[in-house]
mmCIF file of C-alpha atoms in Angstrom:
data_model
loop_
_atom_site.group_PDB
_atom_site.id
_atom_site.type_symbol
_atom_site.label_atom_id
_atom_site.label_comp_id
_atom_site.label_asym_id
_atom_site.label_seq_id
_atom_site.Cartn_x
_atom_site.Cartn_y
_atom_site.Cartn_z
ATOM 1 C CA UNK A 71 -8.244 14.854 -36.126
ATOM 2 C CA UNK A 72 -10.363 12.055 -37.499
ATOM 3 C CA UNK A 73 -12.997 10.547 -35.241
ATOM 4 C CA UNK A 74 -11.460 7.179 -36.076
ATOM 5 C CA UNK A 75 -8.337 8.270 -34.222
ATOM 6 C CA UNK A 76 -9.802 10.142 -31.285
ATOM 7 C CA UNK A 77 -13.382 10.253 -30.165
ATOM 8 C CA UNK A 78 -13.007 11.994 -26.812
ATOM 9 C CA UNK A 79 -13.285 10.515 -23.339
ATOM 10 C CA UNK A 80 -16.152 8.058 -23.153
ATOM 11 C CA UNK A 81 -18.484 8.498 -20.201
ATOM 12 C CA UNK A 82 -17.736 5.663 -17.736
ATOM 13 C CA UNK A 83 -20.424 3.096 -17.072
ATOM 14 C CA UNK A 84 -22.571 3.046 -13.957
ATOM 15 C CA UNK A 85 -20.611 -0.013 -12.793
ATOM 16 C CA UNK A 86 -17.298 1.852 -13.089
ATOM 17 C CA UNK A 87 -18.645 4.919 -11.290
ATOM 18 C CA UNK A 88 -20.083 2.775 -8.505
ATOM 19 C CA UNK A 89 -16.831 0.821 -8.211
ATOM 20 C CA UNK A 90 -14.866 4.077 -8.026
ATOM 21 C CA UNK A 91 -17.091 5.379 -5.216
ATOM 22 C CA UNK A 92 -16.748 2.044 -3.374
ATOM 23 C CA UNK A 93 -12.981 2.063 -3.922
ATOM 24 C CA UNK A 94 -12.503 5.576 -2.545
ATOM 25 C CA UNK A 95 -15.011 5.562 0.328
ATOM 26 C CA UNK A 96 -14.990 1.919 1.458
ATOM 27 C CA UNK A 97 -11.980 -0.039 0.249
ATOM 28 C CA UNK A 98 -9.297 2.592 0.850
ATOM 29 C CA UNK A 99 -10.222 3.168 4.537
ATOM 30 C CA UNK A 100 -10.626 -0.601 5.065
ATOM 31 C CA UNK A 101 -7.172 -1.279 3.626
ATOM 32 C CA UNK A 102 -5.676 1.391 5.899
ATOM 33 C CA UNK A 103 -7.333 -0.113 8.998
ATOM 34 C CA UNK A 104 -5.996 -3.581 8.183
ATOM 35 C CA UNK A 105 -2.605 -2.092 7.350
ATOM 36 C CA UNK A 106 -2.389 -0.495 10.787
ATOM 37 C CA UNK A 107 -3.566 -3.688 12.482
ATOM 38 C CA UNK A 108 -1.010 -5.764 10.577
ATOM 39 C CA UNK A 109 1.721 -3.307 11.542
ATOM 40 C CA UNK A 110 0.852 -3.803 15.216
ATOM 41 C CA UNK A 111 1.009 -7.597 15.008
ATOM 42 C CA UNK A 112 4.185 -7.408 12.882
ATOM 43 C CA UNK A 113 5.851 -5.336 15.609
ATOM 44 C CA UNK A 114 4.554 -7.729 18.294
ATOM 45 C CA UNK A 115 5.793 -10.791 16.385
ATOM 46 C CA UNK A 116 9.206 -9.149 16.045
ATOM 47 C CA UNK A 117 9.257 -8.536 19.809
ATOM 48 C CA UNK A 118 8.354 -12.196 20.432
ATOM 49 C CA UNK A 119 11.361 -13.325 18.415
ATOM 50 C CA UNK A 120 13.672 -11.532 20.839
ATOM 51 C CA UNK A 121 11.695 -12.061 24.040
ATOM 52 C CA UNK A 122 9.281 -15.037 24.105
ATOM 53 C CA UNK A 123 7.963 -13.861 27.486
ATOM 54 C CA UNK A 124 7.203 -10.313 26.391
ATOM 55 C CA UNK A 125 3.872 -8.899 27.467
ATOM 56 C CA UNK A 126 1.632 -6.047 26.416
ATOM 57 C CA UNK A 127 1.924 -2.615 27.979
ATOM 58 C CA UNK A 128 -0.446 0.266 28.613
ATOM 59 C CA UNK A 129 -1.661 -1.380 31.823
ATOM 60 C CA UNK A 130 -2.777 -4.622 30.132
ATOM 61 C CA UNK A 131 -0.289 -7.213 31.342
ATOM 62 C CA UNK A 132 -0.839 -10.152 29.005
ATOM 63 C CA UNK A 133 1.754 -12.371 27.400
ATOM 64 C CA UNK A 134 2.145 -11.628 23.704
ATOM 65 C CA UNK A 135 2.454 -15.317 22.907
ATOM 66 C CA UNK A 136 -1.094 -15.917 24.163
ATOM 67 C CA UNK A 137 -2.723 -13.846 21.426
ATOM 68 C CA UNK A 138 -0.270 -12.412 18.887
ATOM 69 C CA UNK A 139 0.311 -15.564 16.744
ATOM 70 C CA UNK A 140 -3.437 -16.135 16.345
ATOM 71 C CA UNK A 141 -4.057 -12.443 15.660
ATOM 72 C CA UNK A 142 -1.251 -12.467 13.099
ATOM 73 C CA UNK A 143 -2.782 -15.392 11.184
ATOM 74 C CA UNK A 144 -6.285 -13.920 11.287
ATOM 75 C CA UNK A 145 -5.240 -10.415 10.243
ATOM 76 C CA UNK A 146 -2.957 -11.709 7.498
ATOM 77 C CA UNK A 147 -5.712 -13.824 5.975
ATOM 78 C CA UNK A 148 -8.364 -11.129 6.263
ATOM 79 C CA UNK A 149 -5.929 -8.489 5.037
ATOM 80 C CA UNK A 150 -5.063 -10.633 2.008
ATOM 81 C CA UNK A 151 -8.753 -10.975 1.171
ATOM 82 C CA UNK A 152 -9.246 -7.205 1.496
ATOM 83 C CA UNK A 153 -6.211 -6.417 -0.679
ATOM 84 C CA UNK A 154 -7.260 -8.854 -3.404
ATOM 85 C CA UNK A 155 -10.788 -7.462 -3.352
ATOM 86 C CA UNK A 156 -9.329 -3.964 -3.502
ATOM 87 C CA UNK A 157 -7.333 -4.883 -6.615
ATOM 88 C CA UNK A 158 -10.465 -6.189 -8.311
ATOM 89 C CA UNK A 159 -12.376 -3.018 -7.409
ATOM 90 C CA UNK A 160 -9.435 -0.939 -8.625
ATOM 91 C CA UNK A 161 -9.642 -2.594 -12.029
ATOM 92 C CA UNK A 162 -13.412 -2.164 -12.236
ATOM 93 C CA UNK A 163 -13.176 1.506 -11.228
ATOM 94 C CA UNK A 164 -10.311 2.417 -13.587
ATOM 95 C CA UNK A 165 -12.578 3.726 -16.408
ATOM 96 C CA UNK A 166 -14.009 6.261 -13.926
ATOM 97 C CA UNK A 167 -10.732 7.111 -12.196
ATOM 98 C CA UNK A 168 -9.456 10.626 -13.043
ATOM 99 C CA UNK A 169 -5.931 9.275 -13.602
ATOM 100 C CA UNK A 170 -6.833 6.466 -15.990
ATOM 101 C CA UNK A 171 -10.174 7.193 -17.664
ATOM 102 C CA UNK A 172 -8.514 8.830 -20.665
ATOM 103 C CA UNK A 173 -7.179 5.379 -21.627
ATOM 104 C CA UNK A 174 -10.794 4.265 -22.164
ATOM 105 C CA UNK A 175 -10.941 0.490 -22.800
ATOM 106 C CA UNK A 176 -7.319 0.057 -21.713
ATOM 107 C CA UNK A 177 -7.873 1.862 -18.408
ATOM 108 C CA UNK A 178 -7.967 -1.305 -16.236
ATOM 109 C CA UNK A 179 -4.775 -2.682 -17.779
ATOM 110 C CA UNK A 180 -2.950 0.648 -17.514
ATOM 111 C CA UNK A 181 -4.172 1.144 -13.944
ATOM 112 C CA UNK A 182 -2.724 -2.236 -13.002
ATOM 113 C CA UNK A 183 0.589 -1.948 -14.820
ATOM 114 C CA UNK A 184 1.436 1.716 -14.225
ATOM 115 C CA UNK A 185 -0.097 2.393 -10.829
ATOM 116 C CA UNK A 186 2.558 2.272 -8.092
ATOM 117 C CA UNK A 187 -0.063 1.746 -5.384
ATOM 118 C CA UNK A 188 -1.476 -1.323 -7.153
ATOM 119 C CA UNK A 189 1.999 -2.857 -7.170
ATOM 120 C CA UNK A 190 2.456 -1.993 -3.500
ATOM 121 C CA UNK A 191 -0.746 -3.898 -2.744
ATOM 122 C CA UNK A 192 0.483 -6.865 -4.797
ATOM 123 C CA UNK A 193 3.855 -6.905 -3.027
ATOM 124 C CA UNK A 194 2.107 -6.611 0.345
ATOM 125 C CA UNK A 195 -0.138 -9.630 -0.263
ATOM 126 C CA UNK A 196 2.391 -11.990 -1.906
ATOM 127 C CA UNK A 197 4.057 -13.249 1.341
ATOM 128 C CA UNK A 198 0.656 -14.117 2.822
ATOM 129 C CA UNK A 199 -0.375 -15.979 -0.331
ATOM 130 C CA UNK A 200 2.917 -17.894 -0.195
ATOM 131 C CA UNK A 201 2.247 -18.773 3.453
ATOM 132 C CA UNK A 202 -1.154 -20.137 2.434
ATOM 133 C CA UNK A 203 0.369 -22.076 -0.455
ATOM 134 C CA UNK A 204 3.052 -23.655 1.746
ATOM 135 C CA UNK A 205 0.656 -23.990 4.728
ATOM 136 C CA UNK A 206 3.195 -22.452 7.092
ATOM 137 C CA UNK A 207 4.106 -19.069 8.525
ATOM 138 C CA UNK A 208 7.407 -18.886 6.677
ATOM 139 C CA UNK A 209 7.262 -15.340 5.341
ATOM 140 C CA UNK A 210 7.019 -11.961 7.024
ATOM 141 C CA UNK A 211 3.707 -10.182 7.262
ATOM 142 C CA UNK A 212 4.396 -6.970 5.323
ATOM 143 C CA UNK A 213 0.838 -5.924 4.592
ATOM 144 C CA UNK A 214 1.467 -2.709 6.514
ATOM 145 C CA UNK A 215 3.331 -1.279 3.513
ATOM 146 C CA UNK A 216 -0.093 -0.658 1.952
ATOM 147 C CA UNK A 217 -0.260 2.316 4.358
ATOM 148 C CA UNK A 218 1.531 4.144 1.548
ATOM 149 C CA UNK A 219 -1.908 4.284 -0.012
ATOM 150 C CA UNK A 220 -2.507 7.248 2.302
ATOM 151 C CA UNK A 221 -0.518 9.292 -0.226
ATOM 152 C CA UNK A 222 -2.868 8.240 -3.031
ATOM 153 C CA UNK A 223 -5.887 9.031 -0.862
ATOM 154 C CA UNK A 224 -4.487 12.478 -0.063
ATOM 155 C CA UNK A 225 -3.775 13.271 -3.713
ATOM 156 C CA UNK A 226 -7.267 12.238 -4.855
ATOM 157 C CA UNK A 227 -9.070 14.091 -2.067
ATOM 158 C CA UNK A 228 -9.557 17.877 -2.429
ATOM 159 C CA UNK A 229 -7.441 18.804 0.592
ATOM 160 C CA UNK A 230 -4.471 21.017 1.356
ATOM 161 C CA UNK A 231 -2.372 17.900 1.916
ATOM 162 C CA UNK A 232 -3.294 16.616 -1.522
ATOM 163 C CA UNK A 233 -2.498 19.996 -3.068
ATOM 164 C CA UNK A 234 0.914 19.958 -1.384
ATOM 165 C CA UNK A 235 1.689 16.469 -2.668
ATOM 166 C CA UNK A 236 0.604 17.454 -6.174
ATOM 167 C CA UNK A 237 2.881 20.502 -5.988
ATOM 168 C CA UNK A 238 5.795 18.297 -4.934
ATOM 169 C CA UNK A 239 5.080 15.910 -7.842
ATOM 170 C CA UNK A 240 5.092 18.865 -10.251
ATOM 171 C CA UNK A 241 8.426 20.056 -8.844
ATOM 172 C CA UNK A 242 9.846 16.534 -9.107
ATOM 173 C CA UNK A 243 8.741 16.351 -12.752
ATOM 174 C CA UNK A 244 10.648 19.549 -13.465
ATOM 175 C CA UNK A 245 13.742 18.972 -11.294
ATOM 176 C CA UNK A 246 13.696 15.174 -11.015
ATOM 177 C CA UNK A 247 17.410 14.579 -11.789
ATOM 178 C CA UNK A 248 18.537 17.156 -9.218
ATOM 179 C CA UNK A 249 16.220 15.816 -6.494
ATOM 180 C CA UNK A 250 17.254 12.235 -7.278
ATOM 181 C CA UNK A 251 20.907 13.199 -6.940
ATOM 182 C CA UNK A 252 20.236 14.831 -3.567
ATOM 183 C CA UNK A 253 18.395 11.715 -2.356
ATOM 184 C CA UNK A 254 21.248 9.490 -3.585
ATOM 185 C CA UNK A 255 23.844 11.602 -1.759
ATOM 186 C CA UNK A 256 21.709 11.499 1.377
ATOM 187 C CA UNK A 257 21.515 7.704 1.135
ATOM 188 C CA UNK A 258 25.296 7.425 0.745
ATOM 189 C CA UNK A 259 25.859 9.654 3.786
ATOM 190 C CA UNK A 260 23.332 7.653 5.812
ATOM 191 C CA UNK A 261 25.008 4.326 4.911
ATOM 192 C CA UNK A 262 28.449 5.786 5.646
ATOM 193 C CA UNK A 263 27.554 7.014 9.122
ATOM 194 C CA UNK A 264 25.621 3.813 9.844
ATOM 195 C CA UNK A 265 28.815 1.902 9.044
ATOM 196 C CA UNK A 266 30.833 4.123 11.351
ATOM 197 C CA UNK A 267 28.256 3.531 14.118
ATOM 198 C CA UNK A 268 28.543 -0.255 13.697
ATOM 199 C CA UNK A 269 32.350 -0.116 13.750
ATOM 200 C CA UNK A 270 32.531 2.184 16.797
#
């Protein structure tokens, strides 16, 4: 092939390599910590909706309403900042990322458009940004869905868990239609029996 068509994978810049290291070792764990914290306050806020006088357990008897709303606002805002920063770092690190570096100059764009985990982060942060825009707590705090990033972390890391996930992805690539059909049938059965439970 002509060098005008393909010139091999260009070595990523020092900035991209540094951003990739920061993304994997700093941002990913930070996002997971805030995801777990936001899940806790989401569950507590849900409990408050049903029982305004609910209190914490585990031996610490304190009314949820005395701390959960403030914690929810703080963690949402900090979590939104972390997720937005993570998206920026993801774009900067794309030329050094093993999944996207073959796209060379287009790596950041491809990493944003085709990466499921980037879209999960975007979906997770949108309700918080809308709350800030409307200056009210009108939307649910769903930043905990970024915990799905654990799958990405496992796949990237050289671990047995990552190897297992990669093997499942390979199987899904080969037998995707069959597995999708099985999942669809399982969903239908689940909805059917859920309906029977509600009627009973």
